[in-house]
Structure formats: structure tokens, C-alpha cells
mmCIF file of C-alpha atoms in Angstrom:
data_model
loop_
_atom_site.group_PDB
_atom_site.id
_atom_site.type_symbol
_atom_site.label_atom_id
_atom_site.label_comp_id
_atom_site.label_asym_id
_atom_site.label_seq_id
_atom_site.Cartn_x
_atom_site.Cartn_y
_atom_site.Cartn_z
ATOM 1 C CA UNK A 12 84.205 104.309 109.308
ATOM 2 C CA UNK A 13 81.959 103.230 112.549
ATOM 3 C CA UNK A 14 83.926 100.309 113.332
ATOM 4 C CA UNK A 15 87.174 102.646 113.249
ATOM 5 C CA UNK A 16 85.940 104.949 115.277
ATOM 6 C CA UNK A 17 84.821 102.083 117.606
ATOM 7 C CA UNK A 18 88.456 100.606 117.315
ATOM 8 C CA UNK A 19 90.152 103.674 117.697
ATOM 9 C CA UNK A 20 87.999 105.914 119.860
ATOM 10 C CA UNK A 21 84.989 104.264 121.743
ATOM 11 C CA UNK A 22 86.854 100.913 123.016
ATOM 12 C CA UNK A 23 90.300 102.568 124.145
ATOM 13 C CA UNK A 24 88.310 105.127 126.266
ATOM 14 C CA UNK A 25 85.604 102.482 127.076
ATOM 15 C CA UNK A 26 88.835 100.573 128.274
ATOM 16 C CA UNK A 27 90.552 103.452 130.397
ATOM 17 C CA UNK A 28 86.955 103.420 132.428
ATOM 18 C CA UNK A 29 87.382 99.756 133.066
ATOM 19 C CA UNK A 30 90.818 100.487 134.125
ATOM 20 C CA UNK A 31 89.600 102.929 137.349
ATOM 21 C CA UNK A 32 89.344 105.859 135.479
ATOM 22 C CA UNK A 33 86.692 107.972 136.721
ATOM 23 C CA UNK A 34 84.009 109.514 134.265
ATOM 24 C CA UNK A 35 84.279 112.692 135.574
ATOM 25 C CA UNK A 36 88.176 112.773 135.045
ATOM 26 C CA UNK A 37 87.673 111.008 131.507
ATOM 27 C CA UNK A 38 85.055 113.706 131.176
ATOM 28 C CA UNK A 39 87.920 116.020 131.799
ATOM 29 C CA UNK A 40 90.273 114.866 129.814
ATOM 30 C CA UNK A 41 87.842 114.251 126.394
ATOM 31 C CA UNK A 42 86.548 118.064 127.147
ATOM 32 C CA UNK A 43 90.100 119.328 127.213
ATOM 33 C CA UNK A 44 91.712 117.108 124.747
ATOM 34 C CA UNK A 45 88.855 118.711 122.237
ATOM 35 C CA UNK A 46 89.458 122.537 123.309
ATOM 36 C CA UNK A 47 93.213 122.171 123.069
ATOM 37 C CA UNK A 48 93.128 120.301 120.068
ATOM 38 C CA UNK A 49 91.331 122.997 118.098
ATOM 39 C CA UNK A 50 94.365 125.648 119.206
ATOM 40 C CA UNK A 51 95.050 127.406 116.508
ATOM 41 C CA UNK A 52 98.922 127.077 116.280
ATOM 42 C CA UNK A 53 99.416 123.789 114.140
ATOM 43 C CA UNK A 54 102.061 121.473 115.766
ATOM 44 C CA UNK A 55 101.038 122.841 119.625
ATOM 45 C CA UNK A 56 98.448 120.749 120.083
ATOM 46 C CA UNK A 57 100.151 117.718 121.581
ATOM 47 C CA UNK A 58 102.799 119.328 123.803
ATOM 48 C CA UNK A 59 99.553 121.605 125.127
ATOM 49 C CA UNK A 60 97.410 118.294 125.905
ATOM 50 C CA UNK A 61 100.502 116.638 127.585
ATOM 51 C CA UNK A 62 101.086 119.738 129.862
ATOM 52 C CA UNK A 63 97.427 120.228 130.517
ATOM 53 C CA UNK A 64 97.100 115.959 131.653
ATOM 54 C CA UNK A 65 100.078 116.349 133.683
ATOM 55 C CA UNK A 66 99.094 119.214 135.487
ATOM 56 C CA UNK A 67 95.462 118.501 136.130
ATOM 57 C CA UNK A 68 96.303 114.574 136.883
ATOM 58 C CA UNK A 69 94.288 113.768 133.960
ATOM 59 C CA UNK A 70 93.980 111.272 131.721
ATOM 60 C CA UNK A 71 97.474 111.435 129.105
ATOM 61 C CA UNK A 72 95.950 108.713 126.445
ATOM 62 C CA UNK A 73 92.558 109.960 126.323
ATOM 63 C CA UNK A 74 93.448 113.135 126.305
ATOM 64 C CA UNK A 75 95.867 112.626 123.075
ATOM 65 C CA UNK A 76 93.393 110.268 121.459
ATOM 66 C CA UNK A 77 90.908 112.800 121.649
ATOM 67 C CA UNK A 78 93.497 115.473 120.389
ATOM 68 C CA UNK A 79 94.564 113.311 117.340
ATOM 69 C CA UNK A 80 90.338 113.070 116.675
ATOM 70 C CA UNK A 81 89.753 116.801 116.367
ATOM 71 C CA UNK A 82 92.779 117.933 114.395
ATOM 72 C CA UNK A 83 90.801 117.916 111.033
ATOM 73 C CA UNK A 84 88.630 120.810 113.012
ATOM 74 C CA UNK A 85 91.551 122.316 114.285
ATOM 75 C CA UNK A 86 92.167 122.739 110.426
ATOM 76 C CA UNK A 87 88.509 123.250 109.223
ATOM 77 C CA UNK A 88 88.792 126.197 112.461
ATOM 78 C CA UNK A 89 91.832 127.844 111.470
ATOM 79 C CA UNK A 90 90.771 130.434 108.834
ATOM 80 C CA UNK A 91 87.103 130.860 110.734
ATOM 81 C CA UNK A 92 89.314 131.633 113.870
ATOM 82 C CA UNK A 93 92.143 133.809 111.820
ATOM 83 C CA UNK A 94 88.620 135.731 110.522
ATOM 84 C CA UNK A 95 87.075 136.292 113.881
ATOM 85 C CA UNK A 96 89.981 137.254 115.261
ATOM 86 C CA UNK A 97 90.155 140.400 112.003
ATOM 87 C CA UNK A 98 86.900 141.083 113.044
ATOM 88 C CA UNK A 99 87.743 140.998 116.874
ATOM 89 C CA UNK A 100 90.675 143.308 116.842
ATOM 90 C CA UNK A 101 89.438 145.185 113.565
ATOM 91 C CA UNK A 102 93.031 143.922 111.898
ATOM 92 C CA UNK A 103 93.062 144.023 108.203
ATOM 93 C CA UNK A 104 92.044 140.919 105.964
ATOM 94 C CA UNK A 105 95.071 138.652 105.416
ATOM 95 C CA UNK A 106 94.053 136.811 102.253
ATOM 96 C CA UNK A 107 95.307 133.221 102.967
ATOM 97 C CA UNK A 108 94.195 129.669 102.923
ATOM 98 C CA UNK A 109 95.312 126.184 104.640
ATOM 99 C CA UNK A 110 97.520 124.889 101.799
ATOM 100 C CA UNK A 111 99.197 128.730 101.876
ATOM 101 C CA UNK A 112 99.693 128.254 105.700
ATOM 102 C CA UNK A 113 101.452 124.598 105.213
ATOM 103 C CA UNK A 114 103.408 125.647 102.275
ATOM 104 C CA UNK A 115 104.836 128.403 104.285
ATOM 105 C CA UNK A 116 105.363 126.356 107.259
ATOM 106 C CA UNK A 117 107.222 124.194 104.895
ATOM 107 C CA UNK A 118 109.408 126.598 103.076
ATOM 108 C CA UNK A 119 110.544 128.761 106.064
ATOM 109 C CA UNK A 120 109.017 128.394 109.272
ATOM 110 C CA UNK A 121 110.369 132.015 110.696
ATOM 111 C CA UNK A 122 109.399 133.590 107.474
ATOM 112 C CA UNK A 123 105.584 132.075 108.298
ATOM 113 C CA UNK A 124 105.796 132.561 111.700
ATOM 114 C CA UNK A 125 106.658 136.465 111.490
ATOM 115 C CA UNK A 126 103.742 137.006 108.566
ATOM 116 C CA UNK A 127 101.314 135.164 110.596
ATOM 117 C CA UNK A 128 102.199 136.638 113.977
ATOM 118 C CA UNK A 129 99.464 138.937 114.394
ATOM 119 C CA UNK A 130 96.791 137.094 112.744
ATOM 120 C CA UNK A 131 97.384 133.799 114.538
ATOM 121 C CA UNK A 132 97.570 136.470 118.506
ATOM 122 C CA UNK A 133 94.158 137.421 117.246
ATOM 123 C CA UNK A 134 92.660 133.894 116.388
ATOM 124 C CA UNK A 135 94.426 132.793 119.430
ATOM 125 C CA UNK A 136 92.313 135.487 121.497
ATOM 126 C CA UNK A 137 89.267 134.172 119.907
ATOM 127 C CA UNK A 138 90.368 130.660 120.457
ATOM 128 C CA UNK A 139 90.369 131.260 124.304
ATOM 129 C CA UNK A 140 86.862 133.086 124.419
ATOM 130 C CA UNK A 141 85.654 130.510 122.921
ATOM 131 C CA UNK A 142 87.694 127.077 124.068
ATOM 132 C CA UNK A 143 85.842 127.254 127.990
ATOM 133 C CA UNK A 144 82.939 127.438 126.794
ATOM 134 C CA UNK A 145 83.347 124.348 124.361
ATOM 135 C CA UNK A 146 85.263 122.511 127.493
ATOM 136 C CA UNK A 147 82.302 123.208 130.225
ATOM 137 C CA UNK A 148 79.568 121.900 127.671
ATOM 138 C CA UNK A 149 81.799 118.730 126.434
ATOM 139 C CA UNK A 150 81.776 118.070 130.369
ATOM 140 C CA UNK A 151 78.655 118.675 131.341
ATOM 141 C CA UNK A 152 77.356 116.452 128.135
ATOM 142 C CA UNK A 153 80.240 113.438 128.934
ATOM 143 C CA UNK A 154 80.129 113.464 132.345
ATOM 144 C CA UNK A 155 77.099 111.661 132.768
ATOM 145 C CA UNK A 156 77.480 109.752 129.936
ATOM 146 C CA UNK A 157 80.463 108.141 130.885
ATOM 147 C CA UNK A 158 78.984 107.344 134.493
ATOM 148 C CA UNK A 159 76.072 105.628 132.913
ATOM 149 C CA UNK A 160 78.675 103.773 130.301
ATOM 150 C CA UNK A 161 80.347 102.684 133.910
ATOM 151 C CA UNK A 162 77.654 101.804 135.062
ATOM 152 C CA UNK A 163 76.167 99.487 132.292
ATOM 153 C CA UNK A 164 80.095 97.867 132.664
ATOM 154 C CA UNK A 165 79.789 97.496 136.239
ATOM 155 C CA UNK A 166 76.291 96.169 136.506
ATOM 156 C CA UNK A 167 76.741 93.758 133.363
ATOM 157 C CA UNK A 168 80.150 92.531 134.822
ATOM 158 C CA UNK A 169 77.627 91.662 138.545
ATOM 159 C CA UNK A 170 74.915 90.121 136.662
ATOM 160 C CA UNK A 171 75.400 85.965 135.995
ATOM 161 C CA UNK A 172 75.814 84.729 132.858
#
């Protein structure tokens, strides 16, 4: 499992910084590619990291590789969020689990869409109470992180062999 995550996760971002990326933009884009990849709105989470790259001249691959990382917690966060969001607005209890949600997805997408409407508003409230706060501490966390990372590169890459 390490070495995929090193394959798939450390080296490509670990690459990007070579590349000129700044840390604090990498920072940016790992923070945001995590609170938009939690969304609770399964299949949004991609379009919503492209748009948020492209307008904030981040990072589109690290902020997608990072998305594609957190979807099994944008899963494990769905019902929490769907609950919070009952508790938030004081909604009634809408007794339904992950495989329920992708079945009806599945069957009829309008059907699921108009029976989770006001459930998935509600988590989606929660979801942005919630989502800055995530984003600020990812940042504050990565940021220096990924400068001393850059630096280690940068100093290593100096020093004779």
C-alpha cells in the first residue's frame, strides 16, 4: 500500500514541486482538492476541482490527484453529512444507506435526485460550514511542509555528489 501511495501520490506531487510549482500554490491545490472532494453530490467532484484550479490558477493535476485520493471519504462522509444536515435544519430522518444511494442513482437518476433533494441541500449546507475550515488547516499544515520538501530538493540537487 506505501509504495502505491508513494507511486501514485507522494512522487507526482513531489514532481509538480520540481517542476516550479510553488508550495504554497501546491498547498492550495492539495487543501482544495481534499474539501471539494468530500462534496457531497457523488459525480461533482471533478468538474468542481477543475473549475476551482482554473479559476484560482492552481494546480489542475494535483488538485485531481488529490480529489481521486479522498473519494472513499467523500463516501465514508455522505450519510454523517446527510445526518448533520437532519440535525441542522431539524428535517426528518431519511432512512438510507450508500448502496441505497448508488442503486438509485443507477435505476433512475431524476427519481434519486428528486427523493434526495432536500437531504443532500442540507448535507450540502453542512458540507460548506465545514469544507473552510478543513481547507485553512490542510494549508496551514502543507504549506510548510512542502517548502521544507523544496527545500531538501533544492539543497540536495546544490550539494556534490
Amino acid at each position: 500500500m506505501s509504495s502505491f501511495l508513494q507511486r501514485k501520490l507522494v512522487r507526482p506531487i513531489s514532481d509538480l514541486l520540481k517542476q516550479g510549482v510553488t508550495p504554497e500554490k501546491m498547498a492550495l491545490s492539495l487543501a482544495l482538492g481534499t474539501a471539494l472532494g468530500i462534496f457531497p453530490v457523488l459525480g461533482s467532484t471533478t468538474a468542481l476541482c477543475a473549475i476551482a484550479a482554473l479559476a484560482l490558477g492552481l494546480n489542475l493535476p494535483a488538485i485531481q490527484i488529490v480529489n481521486y485520493f479522498v473519494y472513499p471519504a467523500q463516501i465514508a462522509l455522505l450519510i454523517p453529512f446527510f445526518r448533520l444536515g437532519e440535525r441542522l435544519f431539524r428535517a426528518p430522518h431519511l432512512a438510507i444507506s450508500v448502496p441505497q444511494i448508488y442503486a438509485m442513482l443507477h435505476g433512475n437518476v431524476w427519481s434519486a435526485i428528486r427523493l434526495l433533494w432536500t437531504t443532500t441541500w442540507h448535507a450540502i449546507v453542512v458540507w460548506s460550514l465545514a469544507a473552510p475550515i478543513i481547507a485553512a488547516v490542510m494549508y496551514v499544515v502543507l504549506a510548510p511542509l512542502l517548502r521544507r520538501v523544496l527545500r531538501r530538493r533544492v539543497t540536495s540537487a546544490v550539494e556534490p555528489a
